[in-house]
Amino acid sequence: MSAFVRKHGWTLGLALLLLALTVVTRLIQPTFGVNGFESLARAALPFAFATAGMAVVVIVGGIDLSVASMMAVTGVLAAVLMERMAGVPALVIVLAAGLVMGLINGALIVLTRVPDIVVTLAMLFVWEGTALLILETPGGATADWLEASIRGFFPVEGIPKALLIIGGAIGVVWLPIRRSKLGLSIYATGSDERAAFRSGVAVGRTKIAAYGLCGLFCAMGGLSLAALTGIGEPVPGPYLLASVAAVVLGGVVLGGGKGGLLGPLIAVFILRIIRTILTLMAIDPNVTTIVEGTIMVAVVMLGTWATTRGARR
Amino acid sequence: MTELPLLDASGIAKSFGAVRALTDARLTVDRGEIVALMGANGAGKSTFVKILTGALKPDAGQVRIRGAEARVGSPAQARRSGLVPVYQEPSLIPDLDVADNLRLADTPVDPFRAWVSELGIAGLSLSDMIGDLPLATLRILDLARALAAEPDVLLLDEMTAALPTDLVEHVLKVVRAKANDGLGVIYVSHRFTEISELCDRATVLRDGRSVGDLKIEPGVEERAVELMLGQKLALGLRDTAGGAAHRTGTPRLRVRALAAAPKLTDVSFDLYPGEVLGVVALEGQGQDELFEALSGFEPPSDGTIEVDGTPMTFAHPADAIAAGLTFVPGNRAEALLSQRSVRENIALPFSARIASWGPLKLRHERERVGYAIDKLQIDTRAQGEVQRLSGGNQQKVTIGRWIAKGVETLLLFDPTRGIDVRTKRQIYPLVRELAENGAAVLFYTSELEEVPLACDRAVVIFNGRIVDIIDAAAADEATLMRAAHGLTGEDSAA
């Protein structure tokens, strides 16, 4: 039991914080109920996927500055394709495009040995241009069922579809990998690249795979963006820094090897609900970001302090 | 018909840029044989180990296992060919637990558990996080993991360093037993006692070349030391007939029973003003911990440090600096502002000691700095940026700045690593001049022939403790080499 608490302490702490913030929201706004929760989850979708992708590359010891641009590419691709062809093949093409973009990022980093932060900064611009080539101005149209798929509840009132989609995507994509040799290799490479290499891990291939996964999650983020708005938007949204924030708050150590995806996803909801609370309290939107930043620093400092104290024997 | 050797590496060459680390390294291991790989610091041992295990690709030569060319492009491939290494630093992942580390290398769990208990570690849980375990345990786990993989050839790189004696005994017993079952072992070590107890043969490496193959028999130590030394390029003679250290009064630095994890166990010595005290040690005998403790980087776990008779505890490098202890790291990148000029780098210790926040006293500074630059004989064309100087000239700057500033106690950690002979010859007089001006200098060098040139006396550290104190000016290299390998006078005579 204590080992479980130690290993997952950060995630448990975040879950408690989220619960407390939900209670606070109810106190401020007694009408905040399942519908409020549903719209919160829906709005959080693209953030959640960007964060999941970012978390995977940070765990492998890298960083990907091009997440928002890849979401823009896949978002406009979805809007353009769904206007012209059947939904399901379009969906598959979009997911494949995300995967390929991620693999390209990873391969460039591994083959050129240029630092990840430089490569993905360059690719941020490349993918941004690509999105504009596909669709110069916001437009296109998504299939109606796509929008319907993220709106409302399933299977019962109270469980938002958006939440199921996040859970399902993580469950289908990440959990099997987490339990496989690839997952171990991702953690091993992020934890100590040299020791991983010496243990026989194919470090280069592992990194490329992690970036590929990030691209795949970004494609899901792009799809959910298109579903939310019903059109394609070629200009990247504010997902890069938001995803880094959620990853750090979620207990994934920049530098790699530690953490998982659950913590960062809870962190996405924490950051969203804080924003809701501040809006409900009618606080100046300019002050909102200051409060968000302060909370982030405080939580990370507190968490680091608690874990180092716990680790000291 | 003779049986093919289990492992046969021949003609291995490897260069890093202009530096030729290996020119013709060779090694064979037969079934059931334990072969020691020996060589002085810088002989190319670690490069050879990396090539054998696939961590580096050789420029020339090949490694054959059972007559078939082994594909050793990566550690994973070396493993598949049947060669499994245990490196000096454990190759276990700190953020994963023991079980996951086993899965990572496809190691069967039950044999692993059996080897762990055979090797003398009790009460290990597979869910222990690697990062929480002590170094000695990790090395044993690494060995157990290697044995569980059932290799044909096992490579042990300084396996017994950082291990307590009881674990060393377990390790030697297990390795011997496995060799009797037909395992081939490459045993990289500095420790003659273990080599003569365990090994059948020793291959000696010098200057990137295999220079001899010795059968282990009584008196082999002498022969090995000779082979390791060979004919060296003379570094010149000591020009000053010794500042005849005046070892009277209060020592500048008095160290008693100093211990620091993981490798330093018991070190005591006195260092007097005007003296250069050499530290003779093979890689990893505790000298890193000694210098870290003296410069306040890591607090020692036991023992006392006195400066001018006053007991000191250093909680921070600033405390050591305030006590007059100046550390010059072996890695010059840690000591220099590489994009700034030679002048600024030499002046840095002046300006860093800020008495007032006003403008720097430029004229006084310029004089002293100018003097130091003349002393250093640095090519003035490259003075604009220190990073454009050669490594040797950069190292001269790290030492020369203390001539300009004046220094009480200087801790030099391997100042001549990787620099050319001509520059080395310029560094010894610099060190001597510092001492003649009243500084006390502690001088660790990985090159034994420097000890008589720069030092007055030398302490020999082996396996974490001082085993000998030598009058340096009179010491020849063979004496030092024997001492550094823990062979005291009586042992080698026996």
GROMACS .gro file of N, CA and C in nm, chain A residues 3 6-7 178-202 205 256-258 311 313, chain B residues 50 54-56 73-76 79-80 85 87-97 99-101 103-106 129 131-133 145:
model
  204
    3ALA      N    1   0.392   0.148  -0.083
    3ALA     CA    2   0.470   0.153  -0.207
    3ALA      C    3   0.384   0.212  -0.319
    6ARG      N    4   0.358   0.576  -0.266
    6ARG     CA    5   0.482   0.644  -0.301
    6ARG      C    6   0.498   0.657  -0.452
    7LYS      N    7   0.465   0.548  -0.521
    7LYS     CA    8   0.484   0.546  -0.664
    7LYS      C    9   0.386   0.639  -0.734
  178ARG      N   10   0.260   0.082  -2.298
  178ARG     CA   11   0.318   0.098  -2.165
  178ARG      C   12   0.361  -0.037  -2.109
  179ARG      N   13   0.281  -0.139  -2.139
  179ARG     CA   14   0.310  -0.271  -2.085
  179ARG      C   15   0.406  -0.351  -2.172
  180SER      N   16   0.437  -0.298  -2.290
  180SER     CA   17   0.522  -0.375  -2.382
  180SER      C   18   0.668  -0.340  -2.361
  181LYS      N   19   0.752  -0.407  -2.437
  181LYS     CA   20   0.895  -0.378  -2.434
  181LYS      C   21   0.921  -0.234  -2.479
  182LEU      N   22   0.840  -0.187  -2.575
  182LEU     CA   23   0.860  -0.049  -2.624
  182LEU      C   24   0.840   0.051  -2.510
  183GLY      N   25   0.735   0.028  -2.430
  183GLY     CA   26   0.708   0.119  -2.318
  183GLY      C   27   0.824   0.123  -2.221
  184LEU      N   28   0.874   0.004  -2.187
  184LEU     CA   29   0.991  -0.003  -2.097
  184LEU      C   30   1.108   0.072  -2.157
  185SER      N   31   1.127   0.051  -2.288
  185SER     CA   32   1.240   0.116  -2.355
  185SER      C   33   1.225   0.268  -2.350
  186ILE      N   34   1.099   0.316  -2.363
  186ILE     CA   35   1.076   0.461  -2.357
  186ILE      C   36   1.118   0.515  -2.221
  187TYR      N   37   1.075   0.448  -2.113
  187TYR     CA   38   1.113   0.493  -1.980
  187TYR      C   39   1.264   0.478  -1.959
  188ALA      N   40   1.320   0.367  -2.006
  188ALA     CA   41   1.463   0.342  -1.986
  188ALA      C   42   1.547   0.449  -2.057
  189THR      N   43   1.508   0.481  -2.182
  189THR     CA   44   1.584   0.580  -2.258
  189THR      C   45   1.578   0.716  -2.191
  190GLY      N   46   1.459   0.752  -2.141
  190GLY     CA   47   1.446   0.882  -2.075
  190GLY      C   48   1.519   0.886  -1.942
  191SER      N   49   1.526   0.772  -1.874
  191SER     CA   50   1.587   0.769  -1.741
  191SER      C   51   1.738   0.777  -1.749
  192ASP      N   52   1.799   0.696  -1.834
  192ASP     CA   53   1.945   0.696  -1.846
  192ASP      C   54   1.979   0.637  -1.982
  193GLU      N   55   2.003   0.727  -2.077
  193GLU     CA   56   2.017   0.682  -2.216
  193GLU      C   57   2.135   0.586  -2.232
  194ARG      N   58   2.246   0.614  -2.163
  194ARG     CA   59   2.364   0.530  -2.180
  194ARG      C   60   2.340   0.391  -2.122
  195ALA      N   61   2.283   0.388  -2.003
  195ALA     CA   62   2.256   0.258  -1.942
  195ALA      C   63   2.157   0.180  -2.028
  196ALA      N   64   2.060   0.249  -2.088
  196ALA     CA   65   1.963   0.182  -2.175
  196ALA      C   66   2.033   0.122  -2.295
  197PHE      N   67   2.120   0.202  -2.357
  197PHE     CA   68   2.197   0.156  -2.473
  197PHE      C   69   2.276   0.032  -2.435
  198ARG      N   70   2.341   0.037  -2.318
  198ARG     CA   71   2.423  -0.075  -2.275
  198ARG      C   72   2.341  -0.196  -2.235
  199SER      N   73   2.213  -0.173  -2.199
  199SER     CA   74   2.128  -0.286  -2.167
  199SER      C   75   2.071  -0.348  -2.293
  200GLY      N   76   2.106  -0.294  -2.407
  200GLY     CA   77   2.060  -0.351  -2.533
  200GLY      C   78   1.936  -0.286  -2.591
  201VAL      N   79   1.897  -0.169  -2.538
  201VAL     CA   80   1.780  -0.100  -2.593
  201VAL      C   81   1.820  -0.029  -2.723
  202ALA      N   82   1.736  -0.040  -2.826
  202ALA     CA   83   1.760   0.034  -2.950
  202ALA      C   84   1.713   0.178  -2.926
  205ARG      N   85   1.559   0.395  -3.225
  205ARG     CA   86   1.426   0.354  -3.267
  205ARG      C   87   1.320   0.387  -3.161
  256GLY      N   88   1.305   1.344  -1.843
  256GLY     CA   89   1.265   1.210  -1.880
  256GLY      C   90   1.266   1.105  -1.773
  257GLY      N   91   1.204   0.991  -1.805
  257GLY     CA   92   1.211   0.872  -1.722
  257GLY      C   93   1.106   0.858  -1.614
  258LYS      N   94   1.044   0.968  -1.576
  258LYS     CA   95   0.950   0.963  -1.464
  258LYS      C   96   0.811   1.009  -1.505
  311ALA      N   97   1.150   1.077  -0.009
  311ALA     CA   98   1.255   0.988  -0.057
  311ALA      C   99   1.373   0.984   0.038
  313ARG      N  100   1.592   0.912   0.340
  313ARG     CA  101   1.583   0.809   0.444
  313ARG      C  102   1.664   0.848   0.566
  363LYS      N  103   3.503  -0.080  -2.483
  363LYS     CA  104   3.384  -0.032  -2.553
  363LYS      C  105   3.371  -0.098  -2.690
  367GLY      N  106   3.072  -0.355  -2.821
  367GLY     CA  107   2.982  -0.299  -2.922
  367GLY      C  108   2.937  -0.157  -2.895
  368ALA      N  109   2.989  -0.093  -2.790
  368ALA     CA  110   2.947   0.044  -2.762
  368ALA      C  111   3.016   0.142  -2.858
  369LEU      N  112   3.126   0.099  -2.918
  369LEU     CA  113   3.198   0.181  -3.017
  369LEU      C  114   3.231   0.093  -3.136
  386GLY      N  115   2.794  -0.421  -3.354
  386GLY     CA  116   2.760  -0.282  -3.384
  386GLY      C  117   2.694  -0.212  -3.268
  387SER      N  118   2.638  -0.289  -3.176
  387SER     CA  119   2.572  -0.229  -3.059
  387SER      C  120   2.581  -0.331  -2.945
  388PRO      N  121   2.562  -0.283  -2.822
  388PRO     CA  122   2.564  -0.376  -2.710
  388PRO      C  123   2.462  -0.489  -2.728
  389ALA      N  124   2.347  -0.457  -2.791
  389ALA     CA  125   2.247  -0.562  -2.811
  389ALA      C  126   2.301  -0.672  -2.900
  392ARG      N  127   2.557  -0.887  -2.722
  392ARG     CA  128   2.484  -0.978  -2.636
  392ARG      C  129   2.438  -1.101  -2.712
  393ARG      N  130   2.381  -1.076  -2.832
  393ARG     CA  131   2.332  -1.187  -2.913
  393ARG      C  132   2.447  -1.278  -2.958
  398PRO      N  133   2.874  -0.786  -2.111
  398PRO     CA  134   2.965  -0.711  -2.026
  398PRO      C  135   2.901  -0.669  -1.893
  400TYR      N  136   2.978  -0.336  -1.697
  400TYR     CA  137   3.057  -0.213  -1.703
  400TYR      C  138   3.086  -0.160  -1.564
  401GLN      N  139   3.181  -0.066  -1.560
  401GLN     CA  140   3.214  -0.003  -1.432
  401GLN      C  141   3.095   0.069  -1.372
  402GLU      N  142   3.024   0.149  -1.456
  402GLU     CA  143   2.902   0.210  -1.405
  402GLU      C  144   2.789   0.114  -1.441
  403PRO      N  145   2.708   0.078  -1.342
  403PRO     CA  146   2.603  -0.019  -1.368
  403PRO      C  147   2.513   0.027  -1.482
  404SER      N  148   2.479  -0.067  -1.572
  404SER     CA  149   2.390  -0.027  -1.680
  404SER      C  150   2.247  -0.066  -1.646
  405LEU      N  151   2.204  -0.024  -1.529
  405LEU     CA  152   2.066  -0.047  -1.487
  405LEU      C  153   1.994   0.088  -1.489
  406ILE      N  154   1.862   0.084  -1.515
  406ILE     CA  155   1.788   0.208  -1.531
  406ILE      C  156   1.735   0.256  -1.396
  407PRO      N  157   1.779   0.373  -1.349
  407PRO     CA  158   1.743   0.418  -1.215
  407PRO      C  159   1.592   0.433  -1.191
  408ASP      N  160   1.514   0.471  -1.294
  408ASP     CA  161   1.372   0.497  -1.271
  408ASP      C  162   1.284   0.374  -1.289
  409LEU      N  163   1.346   0.258  -1.315
  409LEU     CA  164   1.266   0.136  -1.328
  409LEU      C  165   1.299   0.044  -1.211
  410ASP      N  166   1.203  -0.047  -1.179
  410ASP     CA  167   1.235  -0.141  -1.071
  410ASP      C  168   1.316  -0.259  -1.126
  412ALA      N  169   1.251  -0.575  -1.163
  412ALA     CA  170   1.182  -0.663  -1.257
  412ALA      C  171   1.182  -0.603  -1.398
  413ASP      N  172   1.151  -0.473  -1.407
  413ASP     CA  173   1.148  -0.409  -1.538
  413ASP      C  174   1.286  -0.407  -1.602
  414ASN      N  175   1.390  -0.390  -1.521
  414ASN     CA  176   1.525  -0.393  -1.576
  414ASN      C  177   1.559  -0.530  -1.634
  416ARG      N  178   1.331  -0.740  -1.760
  416ARG     CA  179   1.253  -0.753  -1.884
  416ARG      C  180   1.320  -0.678  -1.998
  417LEU      N  181   1.377  -0.564  -1.964
  417LEU     CA  182   1.440  -0.480  -2.066
  417LEU      C  183   1.549  -0.556  -2.140
  418ALA      N  184   1.625  -0.638  -2.068
  418ALA     CA  185   1.734  -0.711  -2.132
  418ALA      C  186   1.696  -0.858  -2.154
  419ASP      N  187   1.564  -0.888  -2.148
  419ASP     CA  188   1.515  -1.026  -2.168
  419ASP      C  189   1.587  -1.126  -2.079
  442MET      N  190   1.311  -0.013  -0.650
  442MET     CA  191   1.354   0.078  -0.756
  442MET      C  192   1.507   0.082  -0.759
  444GLY      N  193   1.705   0.313  -0.848
  444GLY     CA  194   1.759   0.439  -0.797
  444GLY      C  195   1.774   0.441  -0.645
  445ASP      N  196   1.702   0.350  -0.574
  445ASP     CA  197   1.707   0.350  -0.428
  445ASP      C  198   1.814   0.256  -0.373
  446LEU      N  199   1.880   0.179  -0.461
  446LEU     CA  200   1.973   0.077  -0.413
  446LEU      C  201   2.116   0.131  -0.410
  458ARG      N  202   2.261  -1.028  -1.357
  458ARG     CA  203   2.185  -1.019  -1.482
  458ARG      C  204   2.268  -1.073  -1.598
   0.00000   0.00000   0.00000
